[in-house]
PDB file of C-alpha atoms and ligand atoms in Angstrom:
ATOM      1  CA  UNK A   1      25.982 -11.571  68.950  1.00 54.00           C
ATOM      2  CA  UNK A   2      26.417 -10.330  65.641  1.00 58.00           C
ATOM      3  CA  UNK A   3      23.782 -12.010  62.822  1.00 63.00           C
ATOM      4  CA  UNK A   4      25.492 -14.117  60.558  1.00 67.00           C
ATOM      5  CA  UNK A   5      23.811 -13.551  57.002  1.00 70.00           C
ATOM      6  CA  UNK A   6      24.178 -16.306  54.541  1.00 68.00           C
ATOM      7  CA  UNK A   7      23.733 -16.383  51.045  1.00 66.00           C
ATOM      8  CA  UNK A   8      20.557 -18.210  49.641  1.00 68.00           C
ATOM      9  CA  UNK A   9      21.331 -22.383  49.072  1.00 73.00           C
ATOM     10  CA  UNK A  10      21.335 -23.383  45.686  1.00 75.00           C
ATOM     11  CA  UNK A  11      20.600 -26.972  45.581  1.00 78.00           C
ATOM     12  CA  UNK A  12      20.749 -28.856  42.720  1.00 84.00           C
ATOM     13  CA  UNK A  13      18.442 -32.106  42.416  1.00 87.00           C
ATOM     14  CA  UNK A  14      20.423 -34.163  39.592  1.00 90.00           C
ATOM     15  CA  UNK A  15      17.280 -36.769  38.429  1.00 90.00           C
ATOM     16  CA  UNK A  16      18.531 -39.941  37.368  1.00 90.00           C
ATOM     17  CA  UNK A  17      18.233 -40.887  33.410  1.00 90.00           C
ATOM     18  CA  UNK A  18      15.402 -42.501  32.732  1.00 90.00           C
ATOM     19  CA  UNK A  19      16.337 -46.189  31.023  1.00 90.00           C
ATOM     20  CA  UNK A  20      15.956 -46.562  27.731  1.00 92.00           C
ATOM     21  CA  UNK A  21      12.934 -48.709  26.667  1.00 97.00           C
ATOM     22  CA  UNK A  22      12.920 -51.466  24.211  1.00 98.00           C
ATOM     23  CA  UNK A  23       9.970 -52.586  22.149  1.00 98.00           C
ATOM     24  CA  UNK A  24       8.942 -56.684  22.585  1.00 98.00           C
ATOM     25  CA  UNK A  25       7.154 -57.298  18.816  1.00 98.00           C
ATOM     26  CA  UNK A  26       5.272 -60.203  17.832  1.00 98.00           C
ATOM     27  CA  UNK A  27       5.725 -61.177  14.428  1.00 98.00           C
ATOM     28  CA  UNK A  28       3.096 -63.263  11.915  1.00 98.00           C
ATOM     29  CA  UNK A  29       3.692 -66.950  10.821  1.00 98.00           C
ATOM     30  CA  UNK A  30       1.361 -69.182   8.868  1.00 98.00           C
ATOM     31  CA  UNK A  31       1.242 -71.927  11.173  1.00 98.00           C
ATOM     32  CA  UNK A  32       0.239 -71.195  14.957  1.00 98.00           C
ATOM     33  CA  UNK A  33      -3.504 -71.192  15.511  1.00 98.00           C
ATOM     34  CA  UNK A  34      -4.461 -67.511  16.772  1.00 98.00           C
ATOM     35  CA  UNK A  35      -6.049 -68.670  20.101  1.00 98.00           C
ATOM     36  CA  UNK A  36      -2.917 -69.762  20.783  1.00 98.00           C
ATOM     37  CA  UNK A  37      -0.965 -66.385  20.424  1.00 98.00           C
ATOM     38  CA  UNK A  38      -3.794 -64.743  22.626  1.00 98.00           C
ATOM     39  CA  UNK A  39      -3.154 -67.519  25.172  1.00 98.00           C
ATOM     40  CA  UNK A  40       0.924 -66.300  25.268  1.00 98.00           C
ATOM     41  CA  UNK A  41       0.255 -63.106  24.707  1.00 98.00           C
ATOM     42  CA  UNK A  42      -2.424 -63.248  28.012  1.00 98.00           C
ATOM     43  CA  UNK A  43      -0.331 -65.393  29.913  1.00 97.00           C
ATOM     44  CA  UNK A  44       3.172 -63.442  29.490  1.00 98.00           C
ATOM     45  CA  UNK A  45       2.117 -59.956  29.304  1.00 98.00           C
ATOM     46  CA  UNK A  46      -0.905 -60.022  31.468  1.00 98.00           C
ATOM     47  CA  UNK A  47      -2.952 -58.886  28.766  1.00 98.00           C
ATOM     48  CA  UNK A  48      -6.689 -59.244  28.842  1.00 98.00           C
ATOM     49  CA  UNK A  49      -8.654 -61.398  26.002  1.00 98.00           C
ATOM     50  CA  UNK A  50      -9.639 -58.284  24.237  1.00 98.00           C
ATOM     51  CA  UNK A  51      -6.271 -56.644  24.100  1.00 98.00           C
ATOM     52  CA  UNK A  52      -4.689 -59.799  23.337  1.00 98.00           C
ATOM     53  CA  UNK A  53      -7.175 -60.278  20.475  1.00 98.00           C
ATOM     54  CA  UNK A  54      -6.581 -56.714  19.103  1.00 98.00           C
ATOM     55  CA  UNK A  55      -2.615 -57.447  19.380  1.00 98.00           C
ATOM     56  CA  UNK A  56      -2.863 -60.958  17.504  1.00 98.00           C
ATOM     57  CA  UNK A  57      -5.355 -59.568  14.620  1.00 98.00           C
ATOM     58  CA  UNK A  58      -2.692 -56.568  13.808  1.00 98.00           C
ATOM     59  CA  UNK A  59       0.193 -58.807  13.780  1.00 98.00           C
ATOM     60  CA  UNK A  60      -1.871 -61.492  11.350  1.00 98.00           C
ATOM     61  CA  UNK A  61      -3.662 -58.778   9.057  1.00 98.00           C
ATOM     62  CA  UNK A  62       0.529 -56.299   8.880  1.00 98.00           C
ATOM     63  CA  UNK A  63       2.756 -59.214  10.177  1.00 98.00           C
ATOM     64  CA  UNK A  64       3.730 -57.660  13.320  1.00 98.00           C
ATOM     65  CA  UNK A  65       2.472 -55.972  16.051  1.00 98.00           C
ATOM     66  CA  UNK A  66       4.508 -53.747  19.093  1.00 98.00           C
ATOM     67  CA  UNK A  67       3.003 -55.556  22.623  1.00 98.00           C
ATOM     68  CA  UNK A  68       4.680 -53.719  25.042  1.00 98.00           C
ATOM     69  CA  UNK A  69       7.393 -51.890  25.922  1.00 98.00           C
ATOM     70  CA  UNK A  70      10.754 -52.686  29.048  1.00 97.00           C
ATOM     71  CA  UNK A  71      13.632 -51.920  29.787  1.00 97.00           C
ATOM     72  CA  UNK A  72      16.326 -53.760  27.510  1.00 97.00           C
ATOM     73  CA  UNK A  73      16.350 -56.806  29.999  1.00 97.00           C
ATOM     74  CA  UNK A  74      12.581 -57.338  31.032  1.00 98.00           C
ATOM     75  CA  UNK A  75      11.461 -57.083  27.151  1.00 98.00           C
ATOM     76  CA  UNK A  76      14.259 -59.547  26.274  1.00 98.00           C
ATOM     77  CA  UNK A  77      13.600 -61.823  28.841  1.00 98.00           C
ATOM     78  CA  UNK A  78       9.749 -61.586  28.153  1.00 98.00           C
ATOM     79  CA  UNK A  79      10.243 -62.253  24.285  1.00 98.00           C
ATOM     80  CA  UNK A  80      12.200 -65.035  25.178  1.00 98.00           C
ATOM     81  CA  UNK A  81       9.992 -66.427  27.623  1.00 98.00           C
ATOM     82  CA  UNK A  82       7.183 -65.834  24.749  1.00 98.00           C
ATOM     83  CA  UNK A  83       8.929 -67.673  22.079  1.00 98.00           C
ATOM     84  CA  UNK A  84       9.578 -70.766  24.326  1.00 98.00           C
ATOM     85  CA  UNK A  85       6.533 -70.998  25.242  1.00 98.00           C
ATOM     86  CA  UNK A  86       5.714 -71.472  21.833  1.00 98.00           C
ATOM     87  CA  UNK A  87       8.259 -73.458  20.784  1.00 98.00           C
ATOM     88  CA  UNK A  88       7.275 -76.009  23.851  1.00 98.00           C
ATOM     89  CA  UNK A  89       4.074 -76.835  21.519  1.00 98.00           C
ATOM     90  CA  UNK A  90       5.603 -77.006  18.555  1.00 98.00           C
ATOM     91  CA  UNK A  91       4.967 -73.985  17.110  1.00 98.00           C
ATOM     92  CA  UNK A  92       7.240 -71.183  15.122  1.00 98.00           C
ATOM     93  CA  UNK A  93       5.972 -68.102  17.124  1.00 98.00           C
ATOM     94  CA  UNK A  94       8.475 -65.566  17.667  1.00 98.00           C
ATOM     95  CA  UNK A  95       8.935 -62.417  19.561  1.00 98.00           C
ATOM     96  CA  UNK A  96      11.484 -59.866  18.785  1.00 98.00           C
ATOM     97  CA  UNK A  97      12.922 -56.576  20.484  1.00 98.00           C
ATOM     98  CA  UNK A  98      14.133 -53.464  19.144  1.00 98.00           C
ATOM     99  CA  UNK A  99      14.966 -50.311  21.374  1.00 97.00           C
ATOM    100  CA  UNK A 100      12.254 -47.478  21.103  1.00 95.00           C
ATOM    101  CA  UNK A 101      13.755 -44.833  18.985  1.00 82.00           C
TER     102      UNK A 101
HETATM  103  N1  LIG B 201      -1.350 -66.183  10.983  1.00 64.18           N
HETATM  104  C1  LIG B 201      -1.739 -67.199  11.956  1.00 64.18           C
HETATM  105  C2  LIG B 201      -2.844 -68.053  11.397  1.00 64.18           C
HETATM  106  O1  LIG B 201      -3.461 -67.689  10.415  1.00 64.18           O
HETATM  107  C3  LIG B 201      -2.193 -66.584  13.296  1.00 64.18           C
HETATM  108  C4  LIG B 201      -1.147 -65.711  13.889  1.00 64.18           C
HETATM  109  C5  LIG B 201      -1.456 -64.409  14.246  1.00 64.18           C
HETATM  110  C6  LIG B 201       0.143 -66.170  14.063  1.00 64.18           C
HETATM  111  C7  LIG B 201      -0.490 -63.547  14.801  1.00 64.18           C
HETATM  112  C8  LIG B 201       1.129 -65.350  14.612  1.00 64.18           C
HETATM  113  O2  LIG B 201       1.727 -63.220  15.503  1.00 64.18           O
HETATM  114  C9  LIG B 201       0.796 -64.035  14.976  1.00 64.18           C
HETATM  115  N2  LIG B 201      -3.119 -69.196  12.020  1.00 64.18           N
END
């Protein structure tokens, strides 16, 4: 039988886009007590109680901070988780998003 001699395979590995990523900020206000933005920032974004302190301090001392960033849906649902949770209290804590870039 005669050898059959094929050319070389090309392949082409087409990678997926990677998402776009969206910033979740936490803005200043003169009225919630700053243990109580390291207790949202801790409980929503897992953040330990020195990176939570570091977060609050920039956003009181330049009035706002970037916490972390998602894809368009997690950081808005986490900002709006945030903000409620703040609001439950009483207080006028906020969280916003803007896309990275
Ligand atoms: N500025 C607030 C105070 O003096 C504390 C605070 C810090 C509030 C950071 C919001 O994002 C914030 N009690």
């Amino acid at each position: 039988m005669p050898e059959t001699v094929s050319p070389p395979r090309v392949e082409e590995v087409v990678k997926p886009a990677r998402p776009p990523l969206h910033k979740v900020i936490l803005l200043n206000d003169d009225y919630t007590p700053r243990n109580f933005v390291v207790r949202v920032l801790k409980a929503e974004f897992r953040m330990d109680e020195g990176g939570a302190s570091r977060v609050m301090l920039t956003a009181h001392q330049r009035g706002s901070c970037v916490v972390a960033v998602f894809t368009r849906e997690i950081a808005e649902e986490k900002a709006a988780r945030a903000t409620d949770m703040a609001g439950r209290e009483g207080y006028p804590l906020r969280f916003t998003t803007e896309p990275e870039n």
